[in-house]
Coordinates of C-alpha atoms and ligand atoms in Angstrom, one line a residue:
M233 CA 108.3 112.1 92.0
S234 CA 109.5 108.5 92.7
K235 CA 113.1 108.3 93.7
S236 CA 114.6 105.9 91.2
G237 CA 118.3 106.4 90.7
A238 CA 121.0 104.1 91.9
L239 CA 122.2 106.7 94.4
D240 CA 118.7 107.1 95.8
L241 CA 118.5 103.4 96.2
A242 CA 121.9 103.4 98.0
S243 CA 121.2 106.3 100.3
G244 CA 117.7 105.1 101.1
V245 CA 118.6 101.6 102.4
G246 CA 117.8 101.5 106.1
G247 CA 115.2 104.3 106.0
K248 CA 115.1 105.7 109.5
I249 CA 117.7 103.2 110.8
E250 CA 121.1 104.7 111.5
K251 CA 123.3 103.7 108.6
K252 CA 125.8 101.9 110.9
Q253 CA 123.0 99.9 112.3
V254 CA 121.7 98.6 108.9
L255 CA 123.6 95.3 109.0
S256 CA 122.5 94.4 112.5
A257 CA 118.9 95.4 111.6
V258 CA 119.0 93.0 108.6
Q259 CA 120.3 90.3 110.9
K260 CA 117.6 90.9 113.5
Y261 CA 114.9 91.1 110.8
E262 CA 116.1 87.8 109.2
K263 CA 116.0 86.1 112.6
Y264 CA 112.2 86.6 112.9
H265 CA 111.8 84.2 109.9
V266 CA 111.6 80.4 109.6
C267 CA 114.4 80.4 107.1
H268 CA 116.7 81.8 109.8
G269 CA 115.2 79.8 112.8
G270 CA 112.4 82.2 113.7
D271 CA 108.8 81.4 114.4
E272 CA 105.4 82.7 113.7
D273 CA 104.5 83.5 117.3
E274 CA 107.5 85.7 117.7
R275 CA 106.8 87.5 114.4
K276 CA 103.2 88.2 115.5
A277 CA 104.2 89.3 119.0
N278 CA 106.8 91.7 117.5
Y279 CA 105.0 92.7 114.4
T280 CA 105.7 96.4 114.7
D281 CA 109.4 95.9 114.9
M282 CA 109.5 93.2 112.3
V283 CA 107.4 95.2 109.7
N284 CA 109.1 98.5 110.4
K285 CA 112.5 96.9 110.0
Y286 CA 111.4 95.4 106.8
Y287 CA 110.1 98.6 105.2
D288 CA 113.1 100.6 106.4
L289 CA 115.3 98.1 104.7
V290 CA 113.4 97.6 101.5
T291 CA 111.5 100.7 100.6
S292 CA 114.3 102.2 98.4
F293 CA 114.5 98.9 96.5
Y294 CA 110.8 98.9 96.0
E295 CA 110.9 102.5 94.7
Y296 CA 113.8 101.6 92.4
G297 CA 112.3 98.5 91.0
W298 CA 108.5 99.0 91.2
G299 CA 107.8 102.8 91.4
E300 CA 105.2 104.4 93.6
S301 CA 102.7 101.6 94.0
F302 CA 104.0 98.6 95.9
H303 CA 101.6 96.0 94.8
F304 CA 101.0 93.3 92.2
A305 CA 98.2 93.3 89.7
P306 CA 96.4 90.8 87.4
R307 CA 97.5 91.7 83.9
N308 CA 95.9 91.8 80.4
K309 CA 97.8 90.8 77.3
G310 CA 99.5 93.9 75.8
E311 CA 99.3 95.8 79.0
S312 CA 102.4 97.2 80.7
L313 CA 103.0 96.5 84.4
R314 CA 102.3 100.2 85.2
E315 CA 99.0 100.1 83.2
S316 CA 97.8 96.9 85.0
I317 CA 98.6 98.5 88.4
K318 CA 96.6 101.6 87.5
R319 CA 93.7 99.6 86.2
H320 CA 93.7 97.6 89.4
E321 CA 93.6 100.8 91.5
H322 CA 90.8 102.3 89.3
F323 CA 88.8 99.1 89.8
L324 CA 89.1 99.5 93.5
A325 CA 88.0 103.2 93.3
L326 CA 84.9 102.2 91.3
Q327 CA 84.0 99.4 93.9
L328 CA 84.2 102.0 96.6
G329 CA 81.9 104.3 94.7
L330 CA 83.8 107.3 95.9
K331 CA 82.2 110.7 95.6
K332 CA 83.7 114.2 95.9
G333 CA 84.1 115.4 99.4
Q334 CA 84.1 112.0 101.0
K335 CA 86.7 111.1 103.7
V336 CA 88.5 108.0 102.6
L337 CA 91.2 105.9 104.3
D338 CA 94.0 104.1 102.6
V339 CA 95.1 101.4 105.1
G340 CA 98.9 100.9 104.8
C341 CA 99.4 103.4 102.0
G342 CA 103.1 102.7 101.3
I343 CA 104.5 105.9 99.7
G344 CA 101.0 106.8 98.5
G345 CA 101.1 105.7 94.8
P346 CA 97.6 104.1 94.8
M347 CA 96.1 106.8 96.9
R348 CA 97.3 109.5 94.5
E349 CA 96.1 107.6 91.5
I350 CA 92.7 107.0 93.0
A351 CA 92.4 110.7 93.9
R352 CA 93.3 111.7 90.4
F353 CA 90.9 109.1 88.9
R354 CA 88.0 110.1 91.2
G355 CA 88.5 113.8 91.1
K356 CA 90.5 114.6 94.2
Q357 CA 88.4 113.5 97.1
Q358 CA 89.6 114.1 100.6
C359 CA 91.6 111.1 101.5
L360 CA 93.4 110.1 104.7
S361 CA 96.1 107.6 104.7
N362 CA 97.8 105.6 107.3
N363 CA 101.1 104.0 107.0
K364 CA 103.5 102.8 109.6
R365 CA 106.7 104.5 108.4
R366 CA 107.0 106.4 105.2
G367 CA 105.6 109.3 103.4
T368 CA 104.1 112.1 105.4
S369 CA 105.9 115.2 104.1
Y370 CA 106.6 113.5 100.8
M371 CA 102.9 113.3 100.1
T372 CA 101.6 116.4 101.7
A373 CA 104.0 118.6 99.8
N374 CA 102.7 117.3 96.5
F375 CA 99.1 116.4 97.0
L376 CA 97.2 118.9 99.0
C377 CA 93.9 117.3 98.2
F378 CA 94.7 114.8 100.9
R379 CA 93.6 116.2 104.2
Q380 CA 95.9 114.4 106.6
L381 CA 98.5 111.8 106.5
C382 CA 99.4 109.9 109.6
N383 CA 101.9 107.3 110.6
V384 CA 99.7 105.1 112.7
D385 CA 99.3 101.4 113.3
F386 CA 96.2 100.1 111.6
M387 CA 95.7 97.6 114.5
K388 CA 95.0 100.6 116.8
M389 CA 93.9 103.7 114.9
P390 CA 93.5 107.0 116.7
F391 CA 90.3 107.8 114.8
A392 CA 86.8 108.1 116.3
D393 CA 84.2 105.4 115.5
N394 CA 82.3 105.9 112.2
T395 CA 84.8 108.4 110.7
F396 CA 85.2 107.3 107.1
D397 CA 83.0 107.1 104.0
G398 CA 85.1 104.5 102.5
I399 CA 88.3 102.4 103.2
F400 CA 90.6 100.5 101.0
A401 CA 93.7 98.4 101.6
I402 CA 96.1 97.0 98.9
E403 CA 98.4 94.2 100.0
A404 CA 98.7 95.8 103.4
T405 CA 96.5 94.0 105.9
C406 CA 98.5 90.8 105.1
H407 CA 101.0 92.3 107.6
A408 CA 98.5 92.3 110.4
P409 CA 99.4 89.9 113.3
N410 CA 95.7 89.0 113.7
V411 CA 93.4 89.5 110.7
F412 CA 90.2 89.6 112.8
D413 CA 91.5 92.4 115.0
C414 CA 92.6 94.3 112.0
Y415 CA 89.2 94.0 110.2
A416 CA 87.4 94.8 113.4
E417 CA 89.4 98.0 113.7
I418 CA 88.6 99.0 110.1
F419 CA 84.9 98.2 110.8
R420 CA 85.0 100.5 113.8
V421 CA 86.2 103.5 112.0
L422 CA 84.1 103.0 108.9
K423 CA 80.6 104.6 108.9
P424 CA 77.7 102.1 108.9
G425 CA 76.7 100.9 105.4
Q426 CA 79.9 102.0 103.8
C427 CA 82.4 100.0 101.7
F428 CA 85.7 98.5 102.6
A429 CA 87.5 97.1 99.5
A430 CA 90.8 95.2 99.7
Y431 CA 93.3 93.2 97.8
E432 CA 94.5 90.5 100.2
W433 CA 97.5 88.3 99.6
C434 CA 96.4 84.8 100.5
I435 CA 97.5 81.2 100.5
T436 CA 95.4 79.0 98.2
D437 CA 93.5 75.8 98.9
Y438 CA 96.2 74.0 97.1
F439 CA 98.6 74.8 99.9
D440 CA 99.4 71.6 101.8
P441 CA 100.8 72.3 105.3
T442 CA 102.4 68.9 105.4
N443 CA 104.3 69.5 102.1
Q444 CA 107.9 70.6 102.9
E445 CA 108.2 72.4 99.5
H446 CA 105.1 74.4 100.1
Q447 CA 106.3 75.3 103.6
R448 CA 109.7 76.4 102.2
I449 CA 108.0 78.6 99.6
K450 CA 105.7 80.1 102.2
A451 CA 108.6 80.8 104.5
E452 CA 110.6 82.5 101.8
V453 CA 107.6 84.7 100.8
E454 CA 107.2 85.7 104.4
L455 CA 110.9 86.6 104.7
G456 CA 111.0 88.5 101.5
N457 CA 107.8 90.4 102.2
G458 CA 107.7 91.2 105.9
L459 CA 104.8 88.9 106.7
P460 CA 104.0 87.3 110.0
D461 CA 102.0 84.6 108.3
I462 CA 100.0 84.1 105.1
R463 CA 96.3 83.3 105.6
S464 CA 93.9 81.5 103.5
M465 CA 91.0 83.3 101.6
G466 CA 88.6 81.4 103.8
E467 CA 90.2 82.7 107.0
C468 CA 90.0 86.3 105.7
L469 CA 86.3 86.0 104.7
E470 CA 85.5 84.4 108.0
A471 CA 87.3 87.2 109.9
L472 CA 85.5 89.9 107.9
K473 CA 82.1 88.4 108.7
L474 CA 83.0 88.0 112.4
A475 CA 84.1 91.6 112.4
G476 CA 80.6 92.6 111.3
F477 CA 81.0 93.1 107.5
E478 CA 78.7 91.8 104.9
V479 CA 80.8 90.5 102.0
I480 CA 79.4 91.8 98.7
C481 CA 81.9 90.5 96.3
E482 CA 85.0 88.3 96.6
K483 CA 87.1 86.6 94.0
D484 CA 90.5 85.2 93.3
A485 CA 91.8 88.0 91.3
A486 CA 94.6 85.9 89.8
A487 CA 92.3 83.1 88.6
D488 CA 90.9 84.9 85.5
S489 CA 94.0 87.0 84.8
P490 CA 95.2 86.5 81.2
L491 CA 98.8 87.0 82.4
P492 CA 100.0 85.9 85.8
W493 CA 100.5 88.7 88.4
Y494 CA 104.0 87.4 89.2
L495 CA 105.1 87.5 85.6
P496 CA 107.4 90.6 86.1
L497 CA 109.4 88.6 88.6
D498 CA 109.7 85.5 86.5
K499 CA 113.3 84.9 85.4
N500 CA 112.2 83.6 82.1
H501 CA 110.3 86.7 81.3
F502 CA 112.0 89.7 79.7
S503 CA 110.4 93.1 79.4
L504 CA 112.0 96.5 78.7
N505 CA 109.3 98.4 80.5
N506 CA 110.0 96.8 83.8
F507 CA 113.5 95.9 83.1
R508 CA 114.8 96.5 86.6
V509 CA 112.8 93.5 88.1
T510 CA 113.7 91.1 85.3
A511 CA 116.5 88.5 85.8
C512 CA 118.9 90.7 83.8
G513 CA 117.9 93.9 85.7
R514 CA 118.3 92.1 89.0
F515 CA 121.8 90.9 88.0
I516 CA 122.7 94.6 87.3
T517 CA 121.1 95.8 90.5
R518 CA 123.0 93.0 92.5
N519 CA 126.3 94.1 91.2
M520 CA 125.6 97.8 91.4
V521 CA 124.6 97.4 95.1
K522 CA 127.8 95.4 95.7
I523 CA 129.9 98.2 94.2
L524 CA 127.9 100.9 96.1
E525 CA 128.3 99.1 99.4
F526 CA 132.0 98.5 98.7
L527 CA 132.5 102.3 98.0
G528 CA 130.6 103.1 101.2
L529 CA 127.8 104.8 99.3
A530 CA 125.3 102.2 100.4
P531 CA 125.3 101.0 104.1
E532 CA 126.8 97.7 105.0
G533 CA 124.0 95.1 104.8
S534 CA 122.5 96.5 101.6
Q535 CA 123.6 93.4 99.6
R536 CA 121.9 91.2 102.2
V537 CA 118.7 93.1 101.7
Q538 CA 119.0 92.7 98.0
A539 CA 119.7 89.0 98.5
F540 CA 116.6 88.2 100.5
L541 CA 114.5 90.3 98.1
E542 CA 115.8 88.2 95.2
Q543 CA 115.1 85.0 97.2
A544 CA 111.6 86.3 97.7
A545 CA 111.1 87.2 94.1
D546 CA 111.9 83.6 93.1
A547 CA 109.6 82.3 95.9
L548 CA 106.9 84.6 94.8
V549 CA 107.0 83.1 91.3
E550 CA 107.0 79.6 92.6
G551 CA 104.3 80.4 95.1
G552 CA 102.3 82.4 92.6
R553 CA 102.0 79.3 90.3
R554 CA 99.9 77.5 92.9
V555 CA 100.4 78.3 96.5
T556 CA 99.6 82.0 96.9
T557 CA 97.2 84.4 95.2
L558 CA 95.6 87.9 95.2
H559 CA 92.2 87.9 96.6
F560 CA 89.8 90.8 96.0
I561 CA 87.2 91.5 98.6
S562 CA 84.5 94.2 98.8
C563 CA 82.2 94.4 101.8
L564 CA 79.8 96.7 103.6
S565 CA 79.9 97.7 107.2
Ligands
LIG680 C1 103.1 96.1 100.2 S1 103.0 97.7 100.9 C2 101.6 98.3 100.0 C3 101.5 99.8 100.1 C4 100.4 100.4 99.3 N1 99.1 99.9 99.7 C5 100.6 100.2 97.8 O1 99.9 99.4 97.2 O2 101.5 100.9 97.3 C6 102.3 97.4 102.6 C7 102.2 98.7 103.4 O3 101.5 98.4 104.6 C8 102.1 99.1 105.7 N2 101.8 98.5 107.0 C9 102.2 97.3 107.4 N3 101.8 97.0 108.6 C10 101.1 98.2 109.1 C11 100.5 98.5 110.3 N4 100.4 97.7 111.3 N5 99.9 99.8 110.3 C12 100.0 100.6 109.2 N6 100.6 100.3 108.1 C13 101.2 99.1 108.0 C14 103.6 99.1 105.3 O4 104.2 100.2 106.0 C15 103.5 99.3 103.8 O5 103.5 100.6 103.5

């Protein structure tokens, strides 16, 4: 189901962007970021353009390197990357207490990997999913248990108040320009007394805004992940409460993880089962993209996308050691 060959990667770069426009889209995307002279206010004001450009440019790389679920996961010893991602998704499903026939929303579903896994795990409930760019026909063709798939902005969803029995978000609301407005919109469409569970990507208390090195890592993570800003766990919890939620459970998911969530990206780590994201795999991908771009099979600009993703991978590892983390939150409306 996941597109994973080199030619899929090459032909997918740019997504909905005209192939001839890919290079200029990369340049425009980069300019939003601090590493290229951009600033946070501009990213927030233009979040739709910034996030859409990012996912158009990177989705085929994600599919190639990561598969169908575009998120990290705390990992147990002896567990493969895929197993830890699945376990993470099952945990979320259990937190939501999903039952057959319920209407569930996956906020920012990517290409639908988690949603499909959760539906398989919980017995094919009706799920709705929203995502800015990708996936509609891709998913409906294969997973008819999902009632509807819509490309909508989670900051302003075209759903009536109190529509859903459960809502989840995995590393998606970190793209919101304003976390309170985003949670308030989720609160509005969730039925009263129901659960919203999320994995938020956050900055840790260790982050020191006066530390240049920390700022550099944060800026590179934002560039490599299409983020307007990275918020602290405290800011997210405060915003949830202000939006009307009662926080039931929250924890730094990375803190008690036997293996670090960023391990697959660590250059010093080698694994055959996620070879493509290891240092060696990245070296092969880099040269392959170079050749594909030279041959005209990948659009001009593809190497640049690969370069900022590599920069991001290194920043994620550096950041993951102390500055950024995955935060699990479960709350009731
Ligand atoms: C890191 S991916 C995670 C995708 C998915 N949750 C998963 O784990 O595979 C973040 C997703 O959020 C979506 N997204 C970002 N901003 C959005 C917005 N304003 N409205 C809807 N979706 C958005 C992106 O298109 C992307 O698919």
